[in-house]
Amino acid sequence: GQQLNQSPQSMFIQEGEDVSMNCTSSSIFNTWLWYKQDPGEGPVLLIALYKAGELTSNGRLTAQFGITRKDSFLNISASIPSDVGIYFCAGQRTGTASKLTFGTGTRLQVTL
Amino acid sequence: GAVVSQHPSRVICKSGTSVKIECRSLDFQATTMFWYRQFPKQSLMLMATSNEGSKATYEQGVEKDKFLINHASLTLSTLTVTSAHPEDSSFYICSAGASGTDTQYFGPGTRLTVL
């Protein structure tokens, strides 16, 4: 099946640094979602974006829905050790029974 | 609210046996449930969409006779891996869509190991 391209694939950062990752698609989505997955667990929703150009924050997280509806980015400010995990973007189209298409994932590791 | 559970969380079975995984929405009704498979260091891949009271819709390349899905009530969907083989070893995750919305809530996953 289709997957969305995420970059970077992985990143090592120091505690306190800001992090930026993005997600691109060859086709349009009506909704963009960002999830975090810890090892051995299911993904947890971080932010949902419903409108092109929308910029939404959730604590230290900020995400934007690209104007073209084919991309999205996620920023994490002042990273902390518990930010470690895999971040997935997901796209959703109206009228597809809510099916999600997931990105390839960005693995984040935070060093002290 | 919006909690989804899976049972079991881990299962180890012998090759050739069948394994059933349950997905329950604990505090809401889910007309639609989704089953995903995730191999190590990979993303989630949708296997099938499970609709209460009707047949599941499988994604291309997923064998419906091997991965049997039953969604008998608004709070329970089951995935049965029939005649499991080592290549079926994976992390299986379900999600449930609250009726009337597009929001999906994910379960904690089931780790299947086939020896």
JSON list of N, CA and C in Angstrom, two decimals, chain B residues 60-105:
[
{"chain": "B", "resi": 60, "resn": "GLN", "atom": "N", "xyz": [-5.22, -4.70, -0.61]},
{"chain": "B", "resi": 60, "resn": "GLN", "atom": "CA", "xyz": [-4.60, -5.51, -1.67]},
{"chain": "B", "resi": 60, "resn": "GLN", "atom": "C", "xyz": [-3.42, -6.28, -1.11]},
{"chain": "B", "resi": 61, "resn": "GLY", "atom": "N", "xyz": [-3.37, -7.56, -1.44]},
{"chain": "B", "resi": 61, "resn": "GLY", "atom": "CA", "xyz": [-2.26, -8.40, -1.00]},
{"chain": "B", "resi": 61, "resn": "GLY", "atom": "C", "xyz": [-2.46, -9.08, 0.33]},
{"chain": "B", "resi": 62, "resn": "VAL", "atom": "N", "xyz": [-3.56, -8.78, 1.03]},
{"chain": "B", "resi": 62, "resn": "VAL", "atom": "CA", "xyz": [-3.85, -9.43, 2.31]},
{"chain": "B", "resi": 62, "resn": "VAL", "atom": "C", "xyz": [-4.84, -10.56, 2.07]},
{"chain": "B", "resi": 63, "resn": "GLU", "atom": "N", "xyz": [-4.45, -11.77, 2.47]},
{"chain": "B", "resi": 63, "resn": "GLU", "atom": "CA", "xyz": [-5.29, -12.94, 2.20]},
{"chain": "B", "resi": 63, "resn": "GLU", "atom": "C", "xyz": [-6.44, -13.01, 3.19]},
{"chain": "B", "resi": 64, "resn": "LYS", "atom": "N", "xyz": [-7.64, -12.89, 2.71]},
{"chain": "B", "resi": 64, "resn": "LYS", "atom": "CA", "xyz": [-8.80, -12.89, 3.60]},
{"chain": "B", "resi": 64, "resn": "LYS", "atom": "C", "xyz": [-9.04, -14.25, 4.25]},
{"chain": "B", "resi": 65, "resn": "ASP", "atom": "N", "xyz": [-8.61, -15.32, 3.60]},
{"chain": "B", "resi": 65, "resn": "ASP", "atom": "CA", "xyz": [-8.81, -16.65, 4.18]},
{"chain": "B", "resi": 65, "resn": "ASP", "atom": "C", "xyz": [-7.78, -16.96, 5.25]},
{"chain": "B", "resi": 66, "resn": "LYS", "atom": "N", "xyz": [-6.71, -16.19, 5.26]},
{"chain": "B", "resi": 66, "resn": "LYS", "atom": "CA", "xyz": [-5.67, -16.41, 6.26]},
{"chain": "B", "resi": 66, "resn": "LYS", "atom": "C", "xyz": [-5.91, -15.51, 7.48]},
{"chain": "B", "resi": 67, "resn": "PHE", "atom": "N", "xyz": [-6.39, -14.32, 7.22]},
{"chain": "B", "resi": 67, "resn": "PHE", "atom": "CA", "xyz": [-6.64, -13.37, 8.30]},
{"chain": "B", "resi": 67, "resn": "PHE", "atom": "C", "xyz": [-8.15, -13.15, 8.38]},
{"chain": "B", "resi": 68, "resn": "LEU", "atom": "N", "xyz": [-8.78, -13.95, 9.23]},
{"chain": "B", "resi": 68, "resn": "LEU", "atom": "CA", "xyz": [-10.24, -13.90, 9.35]},
{"chain": "B", "resi": 68, "resn": "LEU", "atom": "C", "xyz": [-10.63, -12.81, 10.34]},
{"chain": "B", "resi": 69, "resn": "ILE", "atom": "N", "xyz": [-11.55, -11.96, 9.91]},
{"chain": "B", "resi": 69, "resn": "ILE", "atom": "CA", "xyz": [-11.99, -10.85, 10.75]},
{"chain": "B", "resi": 69, "resn": "ILE", "atom": "C", "xyz": [-13.48, -10.97, 11.00]},
{"chain": "B", "resi": 70, "resn": "ASN", "atom": "N", "xyz": [-13.84, -10.82, 12.27]},
{"chain": "B", "resi": 70, "resn": "ASN", "atom": "CA", "xyz": [-15.23, -10.84, 12.67]},
{"chain": "B", "resi": 70, "resn": "ASN", "atom": "C", "xyz": [-15.52, -9.63, 13.54]},
{"chain": "B", "resi": 71, "resn": "HIS", "atom": "N", "xyz": [-16.57, -8.90, 13.19]},
{"chain": "B", "resi": 71, "resn": "HIS", "atom": "CA", "xyz": [-16.94, -7.69, 13.95]},
{"chain": "B", "resi": 71, "resn": "HIS", "atom": "C", "xyz": [-18.40, -7.84, 14.34]},
{"chain": "B", "resi": 72, "resn": "ALA", "atom": "N", "xyz": [-18.60, -8.65, 15.36]},
{"chain": "B", "resi": 72, "resn": "ALA", "atom": "CA", "xyz": [-19.95, -9.09, 15.71]},
{"chain": "B", "resi": 72, "resn": "ALA", "atom": "C", "xyz": [-20.73, -8.09, 16.53]},
{"chain": "B", "resi": 73, "resn": "SER", "atom": "N", "xyz": [-20.04, -7.15, 17.16]},
{"chain": "B", "resi": 73, "resn": "SER", "atom": "CA", "xyz": [-20.76, -6.16, 17.95]},
{"chain": "B", "resi": 73, "resn": "SER", "atom": "C", "xyz": [-20.09, -4.81, 17.79]},
{"chain": "B", "resi": 74, "resn": "LEU", "atom": "N", "xyz": [-20.70, -3.77, 18.32]},
{"chain": "B", "resi": 74, "resn": "LEU", "atom": "CA", "xyz": [-20.16, -2.42, 18.18]},
{"chain": "B", "resi": 74, "resn": "LEU", "atom": "C", "xyz": [-18.96, -2.16, 19.08]},
{"chain": "B", "resi": 75, "resn": "THR", "atom": "N", "xyz": [-18.57, -3.15, 19.87]},
{"chain": "B", "resi": 75, "resn": "THR", "atom": "CA", "xyz": [-17.42, -2.95, 20.74]},
{"chain": "B", "resi": 75, "resn": "THR", "atom": "C", "xyz": [-16.35, -4.03, 20.60]},
{"chain": "B", "resi": 76, "resn": "LEU", "atom": "N", "xyz": [-16.54, -4.96, 19.67]},
{"chain": "B", "resi": 76, "resn": "LEU", "atom": "CA", "xyz": [-15.58, -6.06, 19.57]},
{"chain": "B", "resi": 76, "resn": "LEU", "atom": "C", "xyz": [-15.34, -6.47, 18.13]},
{"chain": "B", "resi": 77, "resn": "SER", "atom": "N", "xyz": [-14.06, -6.53, 17.77]},
{"chain": "B", "resi": 77, "resn": "SER", "atom": "CA", "xyz": [-13.65, -7.11, 16.50]},
{"chain": "B", "resi": 77, "resn": "SER", "atom": "C", "xyz": [-12.55, -8.12, 16.80]},
{"chain": "B", "resi": 78, "resn": "THR", "atom": "N", "xyz": [-12.54, -9.21, 16.07]},
{"chain": "B", "resi": 78, "resn": "THR", "atom": "CA", "xyz": [-11.49, -10.21, 16.27]},
{"chain": "B", "resi": 78, "resn": "THR", "atom": "C", "xyz": [-10.77, -10.48, 14.96]},
{"chain": "B", "resi": 79, "resn": "LEU", "atom": "N", "xyz": [-9.48, -10.72, 15.10]},
{"chain": "B", "resi": 79, "resn": "LEU", "atom": "CA", "xyz": [-8.63, -11.10, 13.97]},
{"chain": "B", "resi": 79, "resn": "LEU", "atom": "C", "xyz": [-8.08, -12.48, 14.28]},
{"chain": "B", "resi": 80, "resn": "THR", "atom": "N", "xyz": [-8.33, -13.44, 13.41]},
{"chain": "B", "resi": 80, "resn": "THR", "atom": "CA", "xyz": [-7.79, -14.78, 13.58]},
{"chain": "B", "resi": 80, "resn": "THR", "atom": "C", "xyz": [-6.76, -15.04, 12.50]},
{"chain": "B", "resi": 81, "resn": "VAL", "atom": "N", "xyz": [-5.54, -15.32, 12.92]},
{"chain": "B", "resi": 81, "resn": "VAL", "atom": "CA", "xyz": [-4.48, -15.69, 11.99]},
{"chain": "B", "resi": 81, "resn": "VAL", "atom": "C", "xyz": [-4.53, -17.21, 11.88]},
{"chain": "B", "resi": 82, "resn": "THR", "atom": "N", "xyz": [-4.94, -17.70, 10.74]},
{"chain": "B", "resi": 82, "resn": "THR", "atom": "CA", "xyz": [-5.10, -19.14, 10.59]},
{"chain": "B", "resi": 82, "resn": "THR", "atom": "C", "xyz": [-3.82, -19.77, 10.06]},
{"chain": "B", "resi": 83, "resn": "SER", "atom": "N", "xyz": [-3.54, -20.98, 10.53]},
{"chain": "B", "resi": 83, "resn": "SER", "atom": "CA", "xyz": [-2.36, -21.72, 10.10]},
{"chain": "B", "resi": 83, "resn": "SER", "atom": "C", "xyz": [-1.14, -20.80, 10.08]},
{"chain": "B", "resi": 84, "resn": "ALA", "atom": "N", "xyz": [-0.85, -20.27, 11.25]},
{"chain": "B", "resi": 84, "resn": "ALA", "atom": "CA", "xyz": [0.23, -19.27, 11.34]},
{"chain": "B", "resi": 84, "resn": "ALA", "atom": "C", "xyz": [1.59, -19.87, 11.00]},
{"chain": "B", "resi": 85, "resn": "HIS", "atom": "N", "xyz": [2.41, -19.06, 10.37]},
{"chain": "B", "resi": 85, "resn": "HIS", "atom": "CA", "xyz": [3.78, -19.45, 10.03]},
{"chain": "B", "resi": 85, "resn": "HIS", "atom": "C", "xyz": [4.74, -18.39, 10.54]},
{"chain": "B", "resi": 86, "resn": "PRO", "atom": "N", "xyz": [6.01, -18.70, 10.65]},
{"chain": "B", "resi": 86, "resn": "PRO", "atom": "CA", "xyz": [6.96, -17.72, 11.21]},
{"chain": "B", "resi": 86, "resn": "PRO", "atom": "C", "xyz": [6.91, -16.35, 10.53]},
{"chain": "B", "resi": 87, "resn": "GLU", "atom": "N", "xyz": [6.63, -16.33, 9.24]},
{"chain": "B", "resi": 87, "resn": "GLU", "atom": "CA", "xyz": [6.57, -15.04, 8.55]},
{"chain": "B", "resi": 87, "resn": "GLU", "atom": "C", "xyz": [5.37, -14.19, 8.95]},
{"chain": "B", "resi": 88, "resn": "ASP", "atom": "N", "xyz": [4.44, -14.79, 9.69]},
{"chain": "B", "resi": 88, "resn": "ASP", "atom": "CA", "xyz": [3.30, -14.02, 10.21]},
{"chain": "B", "resi": 88, "resn": "ASP", "atom": "C", "xyz": [3.65, -13.33, 11.52]},
{"chain": "B", "resi": 89, "resn": "SER", "atom": "N", "xyz": [4.81, -13.64, 12.07]},
{"chain": "B", "resi": 89, "resn": "SER", "atom": "CA", "xyz": [5.24, -12.99, 13.31]},
{"chain": "B", "resi": 89, "resn": "SER", "atom": "C", "xyz": [5.32, -11.49, 13.08]},
{"chain": "B", "resi": 90, "resn": "SER", "atom": "N", "xyz": [4.63, -10.75, 13.91]},
{"chain": "B", "resi": 90, "resn": "SER", "atom": "CA", "xyz": [4.56, -9.30, 13.71]},
{"chain": "B", "resi": 90, "resn": "SER", "atom": "C", "xyz": [3.85, -8.67, 14.90]},
{"chain": "B", "resi": 91, "resn": "PHE", "atom": "N", "xyz": [3.73, -7.36, 14.85]},
{"chain": "B", "resi": 91, "resn": "PHE", "atom": "CA", "xyz": [2.98, -6.59, 15.84]},
{"chain": "B", "resi": 91, "resn": "PHE", "atom": "C", "xyz": [1.66, -6.22, 15.18]},
{"chain": "B", "resi": 92, "resn": "TYR", "atom": "N", "xyz": [0.57, -6.69, 15.74]},
{"chain": "B", "resi": 92, "resn": "TYR", "atom": "CA", "xyz": [-0.75, -6.43, 15.16]},
{"chain": "B", "resi": 92, "resn": "TYR", "atom": "C", "xyz": [-1.46, -5.38, 16.03]},
{"chain": "B", "resi": 93, "resn": "ILE", "atom": "N", "xyz": [-1.90, -4.33, 15.38]},
{"chain": "B", "resi": 93, "resn": "ILE", "atom": "CA", "xyz": [-2.52, -3.21, 16.09]},
{"chain": "B", "resi": 93, "resn": "ILE", "atom": "C", "xyz": [-3.91, -2.96, 15.50]},
{"chain": "B", "resi": 94, "resn": "CYS", "atom": "N", "xyz": [-4.87, -2.75, 16.38]},
{"chain": "B", "resi": 94, "resn": "CYS", "atom": "CA", "xyz": [-6.20, -2.40, 15.90]},
{"chain": "B", "resi": 94, "resn": "CYS", "atom": "C", "xyz": [-6.49, -0.94, 16.25]},
{"chain": "B", "resi": 95, "resn": "SER", "atom": "N", "xyz": [-7.43, -0.37, 15.53]},
{"chain": "B", "resi": 95, "resn": "SER", "atom": "CA", "xyz": [-7.94, 0.94, 15.91]},
{"chain": "B", "resi": 95, "resn": "SER", "atom": "C", "xyz": [-9.45, 0.91, 15.74]},
{"chain": "B", "resi": 96, "resn": "ALA", "atom": "N", "xyz": [-10.11, 1.77, 16.48]},
{"chain": "B", "resi": 96, "resn": "ALA", "atom": "CA", "xyz": [-11.57, 1.81, 16.43]},
{"chain": "B", "resi": 96, "resn": "ALA", "atom": "C", "xyz": [-12.01, 3.24, 16.12]},
{"chain": "B", "resi": 97, "resn": "GLY", "atom": "N", "xyz": [-12.96, 3.32, 15.20]},
{"chain": "B", "resi": 97, "resn": "GLY", "atom": "CA", "xyz": [-13.50, 4.63, 14.85]},
{"chain": "B", "resi": 97, "resn": "GLY", "atom": "C", "xyz": [-14.80, 4.85, 15.58]},
{"chain": "B", "resi": 98, "resn": "ALA", "atom": "N", "xyz": [-14.87, 5.95, 16.31]},
{"chain": "B", "resi": 98, "resn": "ALA", "atom": "CA", "xyz": [-16.11, 6.27, 17.02]},
{"chain": "B", "resi": 98, "resn": "ALA", "atom": "C", "xyz": [-17.21, 6.56, 16.00]},
{"chain": "B", "resi": 99, "resn": "SER", "atom": "N", "xyz": [-18.38, 6.03, 16.25]},
{"chain": "B", "resi": 99, "resn": "SER", "atom": "CA", "xyz": [-19.49, 6.20, 15.32]},
{"chain": "B", "resi": 99, "resn": "SER", "atom": "C", "xyz": [-19.76, 7.68, 15.06]},
{"chain": "B", "resi": 100, "resn": "GLY", "atom": "N", "xyz": [-19.88, 8.03, 13.79]},
{"chain": "B", "resi": 100, "resn": "GLY", "atom": "CA", "xyz": [-20.20, 9.40, 13.44]},
{"chain": "B", "resi": 100, "resn": "GLY", "atom": "C", "xyz": [-19.00, 10.33, 13.33]},
{"chain": "B", "resi": 101, "resn": "THR", "atom": "N", "xyz": [-17.80, 9.82, 13.57]},
{"chain": "B", "resi": 101, "resn": "THR", "atom": "CA", "xyz": [-16.61, 10.66, 13.44]},
{"chain": "B", "resi": 101, "resn": "THR", "atom": "C", "xyz": [-15.56, 9.92, 12.61]},
{"chain": "B", "resi": 102, "resn": "ASP", "atom": "N", "xyz": [-14.54, 10.66, 12.19]},
{"chain": "B", "resi": 102, "resn": "ASP", "atom": "CA", "xyz": [-13.42, 10.05, 11.46]},
{"chain": "B", "resi": 102, "resn": "ASP", "atom": "C", "xyz": [-12.26, 9.73, 12.39]},
{"chain": "B", "resi": 103, "resn": "THR", "atom": "N", "xyz": [-12.40, 10.04, 13.67]},
{"chain": "B", "resi": 103, "resn": "THR", "atom": "CA", "xyz": [-11.29, 9.85, 14.60]},
{"chain": "B", "resi": 103, "resn": "THR", "atom": "C", "xyz": [-11.10, 8.38, 14.91]},
{"chain": "B", "resi": 104, "resn": "GLN", "atom": "N", "xyz": [-9.83, 7.95, 14.86]},
{"chain": "B", "resi": 104, "resn": "GLN", "atom": "CA", "xyz": [-9.50, 6.56, 15.21]},
{"chain": "B", "resi": 104, "resn": "GLN", "atom": "C", "xyz": [-8.71, 6.54, 16.51]},
{"chain": "B", "resi": 105, "resn": "TYR", "atom": "N", "xyz": [-9.02, 5.55, 17.34]},
{"chain": "B", "resi": 105, "resn": "TYR", "atom": "CA", "xyz": [-8.30, 5.36, 18.59]},
{"chain": "B", "resi": 105, "resn": "TYR", "atom": "C", "xyz": [-7.61, 4.01, 18.53]}
]
